[in-house]
Amino acid sequence: MEVIGSIMAGTVFILLLLVQLPRIFSAGLVIESKICGGDLITYSNSYGHELFYIDGYLVDKELFCKALKFHHENHCVNEGYIGSNYCGLDPSLVDSPFKTGRKVLQKEVREETTPLDNEHGHKSILTPKMVAIGGPGILILCCSFLCPCFRTRRKETSHTVLSKDLNSMDSVSSLGMHSSSEKIMGSPLRVPPSPSRFSMSPKLSRLGSIHLNLSQVARATNNFSPSQQIGEGGFGTVYKAQLQDGQVVAIKRAKKEHFETLRTEFSSEVELLAKIDHRNLVKLLGYVDKGNERLIITEYVPNGTLREHLDGQRGKILDFNQRLEISIDVAHALTYLHLYAEKQIIHRDVKSSNILLTESYRAKVADFGFARFGPVDSDQTHISTKVKGTVGYLDPEYMRTYQLTPKSDVYSFGVLLIEILTGRRPVEMRRAADERVTLRWAFKKYNDGNVMEMVDPSMEEVVDAEILVKMFGLAIQCAAPIRSDRPDMKSVGEQLWAIRMDYLRSVKRG
Ligand SMILES: Nc1ncnc2c1ncn2[C@@H]1O[C@H](COP(=O)(O)OP(=O)(O)OP(=O)(O)O)[C@@H](O)[C@H]1O
């Protein structure tokens, strides 16, 4: 009797869901390519806020336009087409909040928004009670009529990622996207002050172990000479500098044109770095906040970024043991931030270009520009905040609910781990349609039992399949669509450590 009741409730639930569906998709437009196979390109424009998806993954407009143009050139687009003029050719259609610069996406803070509230602030007609009653019914219905969907648990996970992301189109409708970069950041001007945000305090002038004035910095960087320049990021330019006592440091100089908007980012990085002391995190040594200059002085990490190594730009290709050790280092750094720092810190921008390597190939996590303190009260599970991070690494649950937890870093770490093992970036537009979203491609290969085919081809050694299955399995678990399915960073570090022991044993065995 209970089973029949549950089935009926499940049926009602599905009917209600079907009633809701036009609402979910009315804000967006699904452009489906039939001739070119694979890609589902989705565009959403709700109240002037645009969102672009490829295969369910939020991408920036540039990437979206590339895909759209490719499909158009190949006469692939044949459903819900928004016009070939859209991507930059017809100004009347591109009259949206696109701007140049690092920020590619803005999202209003929706403090205390419940996942069941819809984009207009109305309560969804699907109440938690209905979900609770209907859930088991759906499960039974699904088992009875859609048995293939239960083929394997892993397979289901991979599909869930995509559908969840597509559905998130509804709940992230207040997003605006900029086209020139893949980094996502909210406008500080639109964020109400919140107690957990970092702020510049007078105490900061005493931070760090290095005290420099502007003329000393100018001398150390050869007056910010281009020859001393070692990198350029959204925040500004990074210089290598030698201090009078011979110590070599990195100096980040804020770009003047982004000065005001980046002020919050700058101050968060300074205050945050000052609290941190861990061998896998880049150490803050000092800062200068004078007149029109904002400078951060950190330890210099001499061996480039992880991404440069994966791209082969630094000569020797990383071997498997180095990749394993780098993964462990990053896991330790994040464990420290989540568990052992004075206050819990969520990095929010874990990615290969933010991992710096030492000469002995140990990793240090850098760039705290987007970091935030975790929940202050022990009964708080998350903080509600704007979405910030980098496309491809962003936790889909955070994007959908605006709820930030340390598990968002775990998701990014999962994407990073796949990047480390395969050498591929999270999104690679030049690849065949079914390989462009690396995570999706990896899910499929993993489910099909083809882990060997995923390993970075530039890595020459042959790694035991069992070890690879464990590594990819862990990465996929970290990148689970629902945060409760992801392990915490401490457990990830322990699992990686155990995998390394297995690996060393397998090497010894020959
Ligand atoms: N402490 C450091 N030691 C050595 N090189 C560094 C250091 N910090 C940054 N760099 C170099 O400078 C580059 C730019 O760094 P930065 O953190 O400003 O930007 P990013 O992380 O690459 O980009 P974005 O901030 O837009 O994500 C890095 O890619 C790296 O090559």
XYZ file of C-alpha atoms in Angstrom, residues 55-57 148-166 396 400 411 418 439-447 472-487:
51
model
C 27.251 20.540 -22.988
C 25.811 21.858 -19.768
C 28.975 23.638 -18.703
C 18.927 1.339 -18.141
C 19.402 4.512 -16.101
C 20.593 2.320 -13.227
C 23.208 0.489 -15.229
C 26.057 1.744 -13.112
C 26.217 4.302 -10.376
C 29.199 6.033 -11.939
C 27.480 6.398 -15.245
C 24.537 8.053 -13.564
C 26.879 10.537 -11.892
C 28.298 11.698 -15.180
C 24.857 12.303 -16.641
C 23.740 14.108 -13.543
C 26.531 16.640 -13.948
C 25.221 17.658 -17.309
C 21.564 17.821 -16.468
C 22.204 19.650 -13.235
C 24.223 22.239 -15.045
C 21.610 22.738 -17.679
C 27.922 23.512 -10.347
C 23.116 27.007 -8.845
C 35.268 20.210 -6.997
C 42.025 15.235 -14.236
C 35.445 16.270 -17.355
C 32.629 14.865 -19.452
C 35.070 13.021 -21.703
C 36.866 11.645 -18.628
C 33.597 10.444 -17.056
C 32.783 8.494 -20.187
C 36.227 6.966 -20.571
C 36.249 6.019 -16.901
C 32.823 4.420 -17.080
C 40.740 8.938 -11.891
C 38.137 7.477 -9.522
C 39.186 9.934 -6.831
C 39.182 12.857 -9.277
C 35.677 11.977 -10.450
C 34.466 11.649 -6.873
C 35.867 15.108 -6.084
C 34.079 16.534 -9.138
C 30.724 14.990 -8.161
C 27.841 17.326 -9.037
C 26.429 17.268 -5.502
C 28.728 18.496 -2.756
C 27.688 15.847 -0.243
C 29.049 13.191 -2.637
C 32.503 14.780 -2.570
C 35.131 13.804 0.000
